Tab-separated table of C-alpha atoms and ligand atoms in Angstrom:
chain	number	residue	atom	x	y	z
A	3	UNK	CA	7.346	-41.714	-26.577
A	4	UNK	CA	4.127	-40.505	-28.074
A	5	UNK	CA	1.003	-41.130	-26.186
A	6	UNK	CA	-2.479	-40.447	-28.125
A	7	UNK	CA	-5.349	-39.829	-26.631
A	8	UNK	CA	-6.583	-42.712	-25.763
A	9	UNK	CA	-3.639	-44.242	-24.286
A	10	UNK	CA	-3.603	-41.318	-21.912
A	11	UNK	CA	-7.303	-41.960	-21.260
A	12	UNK	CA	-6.802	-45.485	-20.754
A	13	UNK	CA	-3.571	-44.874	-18.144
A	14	UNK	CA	-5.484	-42.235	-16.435
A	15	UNK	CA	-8.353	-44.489	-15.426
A	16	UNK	CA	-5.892	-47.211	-14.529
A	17	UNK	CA	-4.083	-44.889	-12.368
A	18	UNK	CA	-6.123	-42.297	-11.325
A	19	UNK	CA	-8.561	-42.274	-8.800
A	20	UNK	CA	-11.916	-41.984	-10.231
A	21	UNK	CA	-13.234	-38.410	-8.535
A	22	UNK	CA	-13.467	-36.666	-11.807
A	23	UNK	CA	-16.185	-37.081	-14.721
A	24	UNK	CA	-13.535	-35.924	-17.364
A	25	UNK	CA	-14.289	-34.377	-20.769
A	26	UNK	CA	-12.856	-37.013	-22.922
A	27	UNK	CA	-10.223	-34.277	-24.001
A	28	UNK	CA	-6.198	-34.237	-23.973
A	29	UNK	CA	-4.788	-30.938	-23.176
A	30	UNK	CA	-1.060	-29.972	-24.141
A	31	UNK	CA	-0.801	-26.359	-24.613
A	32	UNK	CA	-2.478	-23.306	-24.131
A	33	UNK	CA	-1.702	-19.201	-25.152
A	34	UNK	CA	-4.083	-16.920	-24.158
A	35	UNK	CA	-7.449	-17.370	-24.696
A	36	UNK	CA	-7.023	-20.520	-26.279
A	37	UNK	CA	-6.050	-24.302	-25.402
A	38	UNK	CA	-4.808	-27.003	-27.703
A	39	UNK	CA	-5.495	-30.844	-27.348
A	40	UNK	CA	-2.960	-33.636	-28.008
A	41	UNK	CA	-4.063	-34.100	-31.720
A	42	UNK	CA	-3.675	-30.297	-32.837
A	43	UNK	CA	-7.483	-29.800	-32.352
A	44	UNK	CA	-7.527	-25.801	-30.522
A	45	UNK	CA	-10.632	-24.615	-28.581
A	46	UNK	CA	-11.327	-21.197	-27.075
A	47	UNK	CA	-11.452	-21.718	-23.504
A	48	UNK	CA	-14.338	-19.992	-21.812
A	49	UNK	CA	-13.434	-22.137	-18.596
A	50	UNK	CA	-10.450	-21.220	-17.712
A	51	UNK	CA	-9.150	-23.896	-15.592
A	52	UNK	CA	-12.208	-23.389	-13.472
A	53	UNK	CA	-12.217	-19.283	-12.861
A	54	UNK	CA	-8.033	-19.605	-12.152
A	55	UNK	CA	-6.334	-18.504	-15.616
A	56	UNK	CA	-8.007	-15.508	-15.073
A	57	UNK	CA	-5.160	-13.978	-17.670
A	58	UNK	CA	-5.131	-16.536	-20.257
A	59	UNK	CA	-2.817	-18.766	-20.694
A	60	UNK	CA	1.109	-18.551	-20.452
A	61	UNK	CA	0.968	-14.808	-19.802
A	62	UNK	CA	4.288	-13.638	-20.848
A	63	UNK	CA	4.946	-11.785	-17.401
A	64	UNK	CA	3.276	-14.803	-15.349
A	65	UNK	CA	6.134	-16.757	-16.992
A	66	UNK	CA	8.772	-14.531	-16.926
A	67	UNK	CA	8.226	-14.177	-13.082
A	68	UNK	CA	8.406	-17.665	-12.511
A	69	UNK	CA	11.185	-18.665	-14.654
A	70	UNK	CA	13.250	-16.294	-12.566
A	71	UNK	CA	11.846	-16.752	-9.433
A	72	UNK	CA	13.090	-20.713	-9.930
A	73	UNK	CA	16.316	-20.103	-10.752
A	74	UNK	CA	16.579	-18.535	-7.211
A	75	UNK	CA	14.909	-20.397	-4.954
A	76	UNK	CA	11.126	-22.264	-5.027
A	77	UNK	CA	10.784	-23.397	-1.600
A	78	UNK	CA	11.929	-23.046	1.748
A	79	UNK	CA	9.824	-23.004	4.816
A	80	UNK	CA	7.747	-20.578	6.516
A	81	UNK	CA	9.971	-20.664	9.621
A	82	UNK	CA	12.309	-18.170	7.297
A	83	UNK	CA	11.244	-15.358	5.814
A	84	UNK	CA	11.049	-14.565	2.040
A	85	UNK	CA	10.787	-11.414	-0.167
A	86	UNK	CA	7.968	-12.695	-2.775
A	87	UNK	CA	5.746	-13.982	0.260
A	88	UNK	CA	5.896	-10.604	2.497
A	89	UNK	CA	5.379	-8.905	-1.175
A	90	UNK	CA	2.561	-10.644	-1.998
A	91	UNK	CA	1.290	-10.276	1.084
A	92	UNK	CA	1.824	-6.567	0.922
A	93	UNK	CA	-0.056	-5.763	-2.420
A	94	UNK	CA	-2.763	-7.841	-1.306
A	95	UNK	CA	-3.074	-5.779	1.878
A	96	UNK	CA	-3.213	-2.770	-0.117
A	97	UNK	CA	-5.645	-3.726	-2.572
A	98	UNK	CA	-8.102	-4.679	0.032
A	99	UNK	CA	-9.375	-4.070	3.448
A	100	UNK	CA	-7.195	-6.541	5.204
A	101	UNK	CA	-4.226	-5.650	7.203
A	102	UNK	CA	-2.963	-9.249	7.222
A	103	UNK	CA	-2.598	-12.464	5.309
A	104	UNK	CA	-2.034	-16.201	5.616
A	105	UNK	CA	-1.206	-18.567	2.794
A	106	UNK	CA	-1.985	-21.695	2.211
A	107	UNK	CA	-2.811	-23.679	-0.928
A	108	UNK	CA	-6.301	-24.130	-2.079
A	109	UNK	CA	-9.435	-22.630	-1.773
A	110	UNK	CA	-11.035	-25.262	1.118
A	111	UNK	CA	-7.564	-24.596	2.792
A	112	UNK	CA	-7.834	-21.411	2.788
A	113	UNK	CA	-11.623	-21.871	4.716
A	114	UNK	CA	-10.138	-24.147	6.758
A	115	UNK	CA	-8.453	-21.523	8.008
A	116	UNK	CA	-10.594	-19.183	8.113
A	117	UNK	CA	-13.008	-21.111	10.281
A	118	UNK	CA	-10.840	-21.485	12.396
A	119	UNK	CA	-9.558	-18.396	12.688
A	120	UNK	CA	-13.125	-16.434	13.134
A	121	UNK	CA	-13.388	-19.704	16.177
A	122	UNK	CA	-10.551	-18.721	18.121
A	123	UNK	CA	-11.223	-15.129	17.542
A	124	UNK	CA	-14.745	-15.883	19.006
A	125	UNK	CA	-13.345	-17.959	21.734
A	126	UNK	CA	-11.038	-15.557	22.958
A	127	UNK	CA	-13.227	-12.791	23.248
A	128	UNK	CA	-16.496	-14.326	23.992
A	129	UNK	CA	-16.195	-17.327	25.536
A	130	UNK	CA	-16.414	-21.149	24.713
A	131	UNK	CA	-19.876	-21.128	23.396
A	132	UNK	CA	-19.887	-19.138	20.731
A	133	UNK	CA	-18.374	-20.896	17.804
A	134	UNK	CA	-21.348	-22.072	15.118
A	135	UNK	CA	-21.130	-20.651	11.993
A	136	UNK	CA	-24.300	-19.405	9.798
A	137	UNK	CA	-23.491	-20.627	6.113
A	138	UNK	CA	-25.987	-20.616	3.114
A	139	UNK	CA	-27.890	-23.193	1.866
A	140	UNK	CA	-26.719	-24.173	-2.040
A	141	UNK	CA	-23.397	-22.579	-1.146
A	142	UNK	CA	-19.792	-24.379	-2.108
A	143	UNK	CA	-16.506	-23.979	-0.205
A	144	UNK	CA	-14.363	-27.153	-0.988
A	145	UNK	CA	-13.877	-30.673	-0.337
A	146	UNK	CA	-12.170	-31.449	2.963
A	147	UNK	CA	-13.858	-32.865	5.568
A	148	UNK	CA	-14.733	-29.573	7.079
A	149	UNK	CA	-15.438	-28.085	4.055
A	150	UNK	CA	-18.117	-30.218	3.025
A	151	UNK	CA	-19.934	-29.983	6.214
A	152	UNK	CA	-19.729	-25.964	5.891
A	153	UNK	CA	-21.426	-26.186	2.338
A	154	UNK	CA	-24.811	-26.201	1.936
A	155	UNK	CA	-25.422	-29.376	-0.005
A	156	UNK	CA	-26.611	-32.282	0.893
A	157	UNK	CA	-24.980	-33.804	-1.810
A	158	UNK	CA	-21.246	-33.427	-0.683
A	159	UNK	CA	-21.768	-34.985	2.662
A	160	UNK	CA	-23.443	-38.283	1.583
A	161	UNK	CA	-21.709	-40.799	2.393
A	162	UNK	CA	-18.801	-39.179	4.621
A	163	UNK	CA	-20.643	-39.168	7.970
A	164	UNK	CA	-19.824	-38.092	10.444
A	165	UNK	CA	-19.436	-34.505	9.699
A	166	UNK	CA	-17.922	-31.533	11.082
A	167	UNK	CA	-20.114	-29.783	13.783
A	168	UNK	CA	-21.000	-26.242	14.193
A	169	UNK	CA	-22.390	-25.231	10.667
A	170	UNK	CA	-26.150	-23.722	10.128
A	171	UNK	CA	-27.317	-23.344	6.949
A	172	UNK	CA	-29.809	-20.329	5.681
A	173	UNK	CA	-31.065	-19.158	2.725
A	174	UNK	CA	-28.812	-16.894	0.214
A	175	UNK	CA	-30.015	-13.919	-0.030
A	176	UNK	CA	-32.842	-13.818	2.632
A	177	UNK	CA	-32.028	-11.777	5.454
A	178	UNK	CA	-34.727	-12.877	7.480
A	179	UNK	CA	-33.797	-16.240	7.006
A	180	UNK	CA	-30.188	-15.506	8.329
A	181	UNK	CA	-31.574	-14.259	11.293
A	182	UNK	CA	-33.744	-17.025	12.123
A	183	UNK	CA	-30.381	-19.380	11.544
A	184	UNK	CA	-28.632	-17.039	14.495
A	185	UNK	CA	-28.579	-18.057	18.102
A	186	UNK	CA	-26.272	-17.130	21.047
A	187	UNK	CA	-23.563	-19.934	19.532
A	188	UNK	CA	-23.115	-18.194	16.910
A	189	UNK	CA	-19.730	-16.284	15.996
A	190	UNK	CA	-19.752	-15.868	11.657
A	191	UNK	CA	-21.602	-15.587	8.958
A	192	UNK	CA	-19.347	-17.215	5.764
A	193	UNK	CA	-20.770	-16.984	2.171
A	194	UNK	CA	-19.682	-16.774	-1.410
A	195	UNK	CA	-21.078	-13.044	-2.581
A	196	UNK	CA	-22.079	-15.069	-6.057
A	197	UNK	CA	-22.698	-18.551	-5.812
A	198	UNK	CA	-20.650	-20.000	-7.946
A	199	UNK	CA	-20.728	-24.006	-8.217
A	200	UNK	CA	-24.401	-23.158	-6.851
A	201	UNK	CA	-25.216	-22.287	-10.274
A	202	UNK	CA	-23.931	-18.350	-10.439
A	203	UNK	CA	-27.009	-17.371	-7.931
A	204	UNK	CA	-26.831	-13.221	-7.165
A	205	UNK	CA	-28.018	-11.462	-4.120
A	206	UNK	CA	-29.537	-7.876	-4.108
A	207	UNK	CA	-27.395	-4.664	-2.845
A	208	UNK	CA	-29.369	-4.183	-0.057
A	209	UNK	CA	-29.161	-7.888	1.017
A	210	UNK	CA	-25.284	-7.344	1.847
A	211	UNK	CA	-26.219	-4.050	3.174
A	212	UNK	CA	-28.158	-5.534	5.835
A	213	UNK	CA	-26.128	-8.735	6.180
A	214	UNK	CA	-22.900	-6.288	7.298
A	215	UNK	CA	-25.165	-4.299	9.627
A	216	UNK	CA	-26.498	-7.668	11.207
A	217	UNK	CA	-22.752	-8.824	11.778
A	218	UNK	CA	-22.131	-5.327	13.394
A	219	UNK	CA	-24.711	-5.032	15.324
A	220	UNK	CA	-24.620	-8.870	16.772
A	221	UNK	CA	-20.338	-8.844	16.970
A	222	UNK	CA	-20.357	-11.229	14.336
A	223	UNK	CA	-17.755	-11.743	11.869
A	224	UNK	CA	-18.858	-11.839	8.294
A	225	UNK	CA	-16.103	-14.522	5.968
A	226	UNK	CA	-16.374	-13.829	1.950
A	227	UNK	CA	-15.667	-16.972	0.278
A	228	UNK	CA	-14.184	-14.637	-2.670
A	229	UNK	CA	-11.927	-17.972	-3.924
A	230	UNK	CA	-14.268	-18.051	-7.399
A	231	UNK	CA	-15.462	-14.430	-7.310
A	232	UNK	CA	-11.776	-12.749	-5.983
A	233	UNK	CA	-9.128	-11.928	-8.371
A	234	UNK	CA	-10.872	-9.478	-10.908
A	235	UNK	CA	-13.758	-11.993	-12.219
A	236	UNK	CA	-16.783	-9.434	-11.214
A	237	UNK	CA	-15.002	-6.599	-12.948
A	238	UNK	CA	-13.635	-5.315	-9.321
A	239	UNK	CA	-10.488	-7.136	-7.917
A	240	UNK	CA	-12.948	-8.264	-4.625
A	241	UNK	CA	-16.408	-9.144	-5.272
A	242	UNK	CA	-17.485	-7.530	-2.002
A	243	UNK	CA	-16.647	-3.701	-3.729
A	244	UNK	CA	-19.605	-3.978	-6.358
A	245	UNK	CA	-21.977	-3.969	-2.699
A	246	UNK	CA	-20.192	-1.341	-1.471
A	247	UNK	CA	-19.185	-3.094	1.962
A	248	UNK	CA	-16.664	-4.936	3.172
A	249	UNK	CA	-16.043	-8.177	5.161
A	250	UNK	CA	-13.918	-9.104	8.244
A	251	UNK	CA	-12.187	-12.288	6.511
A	252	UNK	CA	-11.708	-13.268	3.172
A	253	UNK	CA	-10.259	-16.090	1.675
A	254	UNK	CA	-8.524	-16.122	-1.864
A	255	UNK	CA	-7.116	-19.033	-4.234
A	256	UNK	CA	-7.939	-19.804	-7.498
A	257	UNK	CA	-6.900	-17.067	-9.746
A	258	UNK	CA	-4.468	-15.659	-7.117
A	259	UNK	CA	-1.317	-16.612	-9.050
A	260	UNK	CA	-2.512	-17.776	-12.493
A	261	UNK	CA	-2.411	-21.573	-12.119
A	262	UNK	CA	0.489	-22.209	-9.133
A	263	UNK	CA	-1.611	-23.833	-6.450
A	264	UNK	CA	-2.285	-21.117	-3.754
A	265	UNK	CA	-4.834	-19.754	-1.458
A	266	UNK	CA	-4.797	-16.470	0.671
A	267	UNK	CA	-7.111	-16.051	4.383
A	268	UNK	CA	-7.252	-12.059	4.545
A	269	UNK	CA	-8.186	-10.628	7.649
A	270	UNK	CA	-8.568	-7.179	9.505
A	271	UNK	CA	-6.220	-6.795	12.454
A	272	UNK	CA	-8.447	-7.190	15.126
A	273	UNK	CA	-9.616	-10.534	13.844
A	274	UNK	CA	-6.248	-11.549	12.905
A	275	UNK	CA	-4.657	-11.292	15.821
A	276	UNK	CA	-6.392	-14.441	17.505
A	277	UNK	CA	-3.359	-16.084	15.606
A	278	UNK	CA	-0.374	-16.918	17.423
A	279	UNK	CA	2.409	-18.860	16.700
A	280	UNK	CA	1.288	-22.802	16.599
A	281	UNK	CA	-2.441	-21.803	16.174
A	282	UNK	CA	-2.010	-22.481	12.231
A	283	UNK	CA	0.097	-23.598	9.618
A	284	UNK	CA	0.997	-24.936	5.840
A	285	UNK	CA	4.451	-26.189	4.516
A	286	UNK	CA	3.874	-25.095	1.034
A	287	UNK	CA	1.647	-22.031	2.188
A	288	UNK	CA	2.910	-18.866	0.174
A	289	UNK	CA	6.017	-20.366	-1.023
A	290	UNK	CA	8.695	-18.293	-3.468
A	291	UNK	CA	7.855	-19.653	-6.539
A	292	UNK	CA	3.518	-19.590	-6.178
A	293	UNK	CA	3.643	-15.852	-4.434
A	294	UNK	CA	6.218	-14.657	-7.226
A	295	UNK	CA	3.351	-16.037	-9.992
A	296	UNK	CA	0.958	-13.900	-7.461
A	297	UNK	CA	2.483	-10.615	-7.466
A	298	UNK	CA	2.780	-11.399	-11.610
A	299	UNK	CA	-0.846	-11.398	-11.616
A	300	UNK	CA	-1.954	-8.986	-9.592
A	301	UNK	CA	0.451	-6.495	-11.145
A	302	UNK	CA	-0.630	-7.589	-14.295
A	303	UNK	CA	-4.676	-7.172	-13.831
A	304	UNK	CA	-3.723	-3.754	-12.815
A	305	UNK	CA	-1.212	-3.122	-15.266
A	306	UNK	CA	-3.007	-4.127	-18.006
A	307	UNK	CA	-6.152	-2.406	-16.750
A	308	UNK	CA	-7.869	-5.676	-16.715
A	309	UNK	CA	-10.662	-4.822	-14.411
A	310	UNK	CA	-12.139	-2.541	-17.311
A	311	UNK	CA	-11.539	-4.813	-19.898
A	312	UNK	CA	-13.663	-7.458	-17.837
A	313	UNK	CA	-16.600	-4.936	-17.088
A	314	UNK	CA	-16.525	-3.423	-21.212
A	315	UNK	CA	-16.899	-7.273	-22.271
A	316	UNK	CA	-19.032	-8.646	-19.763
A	317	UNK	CA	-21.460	-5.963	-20.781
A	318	UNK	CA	-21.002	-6.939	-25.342
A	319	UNK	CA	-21.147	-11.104	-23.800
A	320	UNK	CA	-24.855	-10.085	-21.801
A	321	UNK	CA	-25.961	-8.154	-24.678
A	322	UNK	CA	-25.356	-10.894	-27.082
A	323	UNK	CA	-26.192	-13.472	-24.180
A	324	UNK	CA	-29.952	-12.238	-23.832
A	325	UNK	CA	-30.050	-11.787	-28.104
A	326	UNK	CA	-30.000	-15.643	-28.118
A	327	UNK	CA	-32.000	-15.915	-25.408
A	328	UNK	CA	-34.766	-13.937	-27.623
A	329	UNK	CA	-33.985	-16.706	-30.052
A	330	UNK	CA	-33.812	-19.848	-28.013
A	331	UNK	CA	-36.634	-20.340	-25.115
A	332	UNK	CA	-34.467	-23.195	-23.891
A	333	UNK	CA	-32.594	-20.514	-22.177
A	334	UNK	CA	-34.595	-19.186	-18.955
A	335	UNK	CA	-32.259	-16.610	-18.060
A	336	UNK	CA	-28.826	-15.399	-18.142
A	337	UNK	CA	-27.287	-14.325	-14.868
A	338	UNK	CA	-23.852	-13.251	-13.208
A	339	UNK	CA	-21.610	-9.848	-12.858
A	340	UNK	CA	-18.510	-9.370	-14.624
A	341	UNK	CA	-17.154	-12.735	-16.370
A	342	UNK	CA	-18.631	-14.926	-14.170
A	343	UNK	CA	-21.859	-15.805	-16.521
A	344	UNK	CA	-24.792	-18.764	-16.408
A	345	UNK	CA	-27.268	-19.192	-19.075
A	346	UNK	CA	-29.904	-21.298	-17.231
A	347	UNK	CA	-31.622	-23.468	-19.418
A	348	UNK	CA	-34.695	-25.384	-18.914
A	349	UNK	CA	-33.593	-29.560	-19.365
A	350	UNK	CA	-29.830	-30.678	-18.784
A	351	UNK	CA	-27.441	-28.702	-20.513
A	352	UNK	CA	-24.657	-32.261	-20.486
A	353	UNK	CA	-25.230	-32.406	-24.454
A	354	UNK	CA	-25.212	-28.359	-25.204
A	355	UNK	CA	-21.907	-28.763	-23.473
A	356	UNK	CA	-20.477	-31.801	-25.319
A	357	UNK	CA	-21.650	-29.935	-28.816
A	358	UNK	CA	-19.882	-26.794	-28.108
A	359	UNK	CA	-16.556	-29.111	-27.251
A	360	UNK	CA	-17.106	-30.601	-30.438
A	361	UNK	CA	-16.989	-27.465	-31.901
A	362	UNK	CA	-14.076	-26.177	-29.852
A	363	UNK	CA	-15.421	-24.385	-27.357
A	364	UNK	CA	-14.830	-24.917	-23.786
A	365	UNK	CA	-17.949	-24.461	-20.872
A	366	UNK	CA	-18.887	-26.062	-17.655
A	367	UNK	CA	-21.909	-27.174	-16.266
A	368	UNK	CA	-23.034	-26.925	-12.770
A	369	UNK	CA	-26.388	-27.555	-11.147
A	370	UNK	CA	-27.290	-30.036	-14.193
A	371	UNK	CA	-29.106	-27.011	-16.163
A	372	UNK	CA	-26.942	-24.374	-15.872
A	373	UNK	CA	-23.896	-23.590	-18.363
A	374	UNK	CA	-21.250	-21.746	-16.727
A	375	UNK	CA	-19.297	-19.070	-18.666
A	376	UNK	CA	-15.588	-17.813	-17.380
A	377	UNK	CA	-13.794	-16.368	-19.933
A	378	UNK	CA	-10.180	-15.402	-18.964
A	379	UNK	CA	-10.265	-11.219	-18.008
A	380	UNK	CA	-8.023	-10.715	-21.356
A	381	UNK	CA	-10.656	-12.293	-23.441
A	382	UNK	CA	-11.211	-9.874	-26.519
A	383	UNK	CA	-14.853	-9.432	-28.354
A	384	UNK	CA	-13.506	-11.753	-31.300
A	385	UNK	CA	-13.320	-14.440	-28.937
A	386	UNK	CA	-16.848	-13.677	-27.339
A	387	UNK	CA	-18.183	-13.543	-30.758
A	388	UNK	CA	-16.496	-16.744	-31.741
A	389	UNK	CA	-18.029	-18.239	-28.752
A	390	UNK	CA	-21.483	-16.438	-29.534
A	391	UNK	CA	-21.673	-18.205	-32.958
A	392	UNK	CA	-20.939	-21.369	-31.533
A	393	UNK	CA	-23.427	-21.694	-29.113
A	394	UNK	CA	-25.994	-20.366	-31.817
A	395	UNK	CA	-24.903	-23.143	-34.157
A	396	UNK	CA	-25.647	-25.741	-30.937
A	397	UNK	CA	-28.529	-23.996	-29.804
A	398	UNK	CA	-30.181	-24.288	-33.174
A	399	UNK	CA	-29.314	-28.172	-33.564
A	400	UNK	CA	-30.776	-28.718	-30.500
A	401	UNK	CA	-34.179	-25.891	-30.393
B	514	PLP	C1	-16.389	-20.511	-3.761
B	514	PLP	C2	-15.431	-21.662	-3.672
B	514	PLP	N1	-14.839	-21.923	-2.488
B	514	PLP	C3	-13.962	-22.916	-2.355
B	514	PLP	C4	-13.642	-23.722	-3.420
B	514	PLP	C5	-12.661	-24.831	-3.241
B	514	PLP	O1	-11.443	-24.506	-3.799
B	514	PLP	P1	-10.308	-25.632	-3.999
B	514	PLP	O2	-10.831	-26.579	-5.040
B	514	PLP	O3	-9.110	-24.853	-4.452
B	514	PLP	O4	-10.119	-26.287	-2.689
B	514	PLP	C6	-14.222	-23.492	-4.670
B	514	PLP	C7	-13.891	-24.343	-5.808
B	514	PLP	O5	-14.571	-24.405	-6.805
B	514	PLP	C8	-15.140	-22.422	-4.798
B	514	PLP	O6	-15.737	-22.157	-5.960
């Protein structure tokens, strides 16, 4: 039976929950950079699934991996051991500064966990009392309960009182602010190095300089929130190596294996082993079939040198970025690193958005005036300059 797009509309509202304010788009198929809808239409997808098909769509070796991997075996649980999970874990360990990993499935799972690991790692070493954790004002880390009441937005919590205890909030960025926010409860410091749903906000060098001194110095832990920024979408694989420092936890999901629901808590050894047996756990956490489509992409962004090819067109996209901001004064400024990109504009950007969909191209909007630009790390400078003459077609409809 052939649905169109309405009818799919229609039985999504009847069925669905109503969480999402949904682009009133179909999606069937995508290859590579691009997507197609239900009725043929294609658009070039600068969204990418929200910053997770960081290689396109149905990459051939993403595929191939987990076409094989399901003949074998997709799930069993994590009281047995598997070969894609410990390999996973393995490449992940060696591509950053952790010595250990836990999976899970999402991003606000994966902060879950590592709240509570940095707790009990506090707990056991310093006592009861130390267990508040500094987060930033504006920041994002996910939906769950506990999640919502470690972002720093207002926003998330209305409405689901009461919240989780034990979070501070202080400004991004301001150093001085953090330590006003720290007191003798505290035990982390957890932020996202870019804000992402925040509206892409950036922090200087030396702010990250001082906030890892200021966790040494006071035996705190510092958490990266890398589940936007991880995975190659700065142009390094971790966010945290364009500052030049690194963090004591971070926590992965997103683009970790292409589109297979996963999330990663990566921790040095010393903080890592406040886990025990029975401290923490996931059924689906790191199964065969979503750590197979992880060791896919992570050979694959190195493989296919992807890290350069996301740093060569992030700088062609700012270039021609700021030219139309030259031409357009509706755009304030344009902000990010790598292919994480916002062009802030100065009124709502709901309609720039809806004209570039109706001209096949694929954004996001966060923070009401902010467009948010992630193009997949394969993207090539014919689809940046596709996208480029798109928005200047809007952009002059609407100047
Ligand atoms: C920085 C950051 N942390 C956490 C999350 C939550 O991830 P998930 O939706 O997979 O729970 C998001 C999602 O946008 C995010 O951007």
């Amino acid at each position: 039976m052939k649905s169109s797009t309405q009818d799919i509309i229609d039985c999504t509202h009847q069925c669905v929950m109503n969480t999402y304010a949904r682009l009133p788009v179909v999606l069937e198929k995508g290859k590579g950079a691009y997507v197609w809808d239900v009725d043929g239409k294609r658009y070039l997808d600068f969204f990418s699934g929200l910053a997770v098909n960081n290689l396109g769509h149905q990459h051939p070796r993403v595929n191939y991996a987990l076409a094989r991997q399901i003949q074998k075996l997709t799930h069993v649980s994590n009281l047995f051991y598997t070969a894609p999970q410990a390999h996973l874990a393995q490449l992940l360990v060696r591509s950053s500064f952790a010595d250990k990993v836990f999976f899970c499935n999402s991003g606000a799972e994966a902060n879950e966990g590592a709240v509570k690991l940095a707790r009990l790692y506090s707990k056991k070493n310093f006592g009861d009392n130390r267990y508040e954790i500094i987060t930033m004002i504006n920041s994002f880390h996910g939906r769950t309960l506990g999640m919502i009441s470690a972002s720093g937005q207002e926003r998330l919590r209305k409405g689901f009182e009461p919240v989780m205890p034990g979070f501070v909030y202080a400004p991004f960025g301001d150093i001085e602010g953090i330590k006003k926010a720290m007191t003798a409860r505290t035990c982390a410091i957890m932020l996202e190095p870019i804000q992402g749903e925040g509206g892409v906000r950036v922090a200087s060098d030396d702010f990250f300089k001082e906030l890892r001194d200021l966790c040494h110095e006071n035996k705190l832990l510092l958490i990266f929130d890398e589940v936007q920024t991880g995975m190659g979408r700065t142009g390094r694989l971790f966010a945290y190596e364009n500052y030049d420092i690194s963090p004591d936890i971070m926590t992965l999901a997103k683009g970790l294996a292409s589109g297979v629901p996963i999330g990663a808590v990566c921790a040095r050894d010393f903080v890592a082993e406040a886990f025990e047996p029975g401290h923490h756990a996931a059924t689906f956490g790191g199964n065969a079939l979503a750590t197979s489509a992880g060791i896919a992409t992570l050979e694959t962004i190195k493989e296919e040198k992807l890290l350069e090819n996301c740093l060569e067109m992030s700088r062609y996209f700012f270039e021609k970025l700021n030219s139309l901001k030259k031409q357009y004064p509706l755009i304030q400024e344009v902000r990010g690193k790598g292919l994480l990109i916002a062009l802030d504009c100065d009124r709502p950007v709901k309609p720039i958005l809806n004209m570039c969909l109706a001209k096949g191209l694929l954004l996001n909007v966060v923070q009401e005036k902010v467009l948010r630009i992630l193009p997949p790390l394969i993207v090539k400078k014919k689809h940046i300059d596709e996208a480029i003459d798109i928005m200047n077609r809007v952009f002059q409809e609407v100047d």
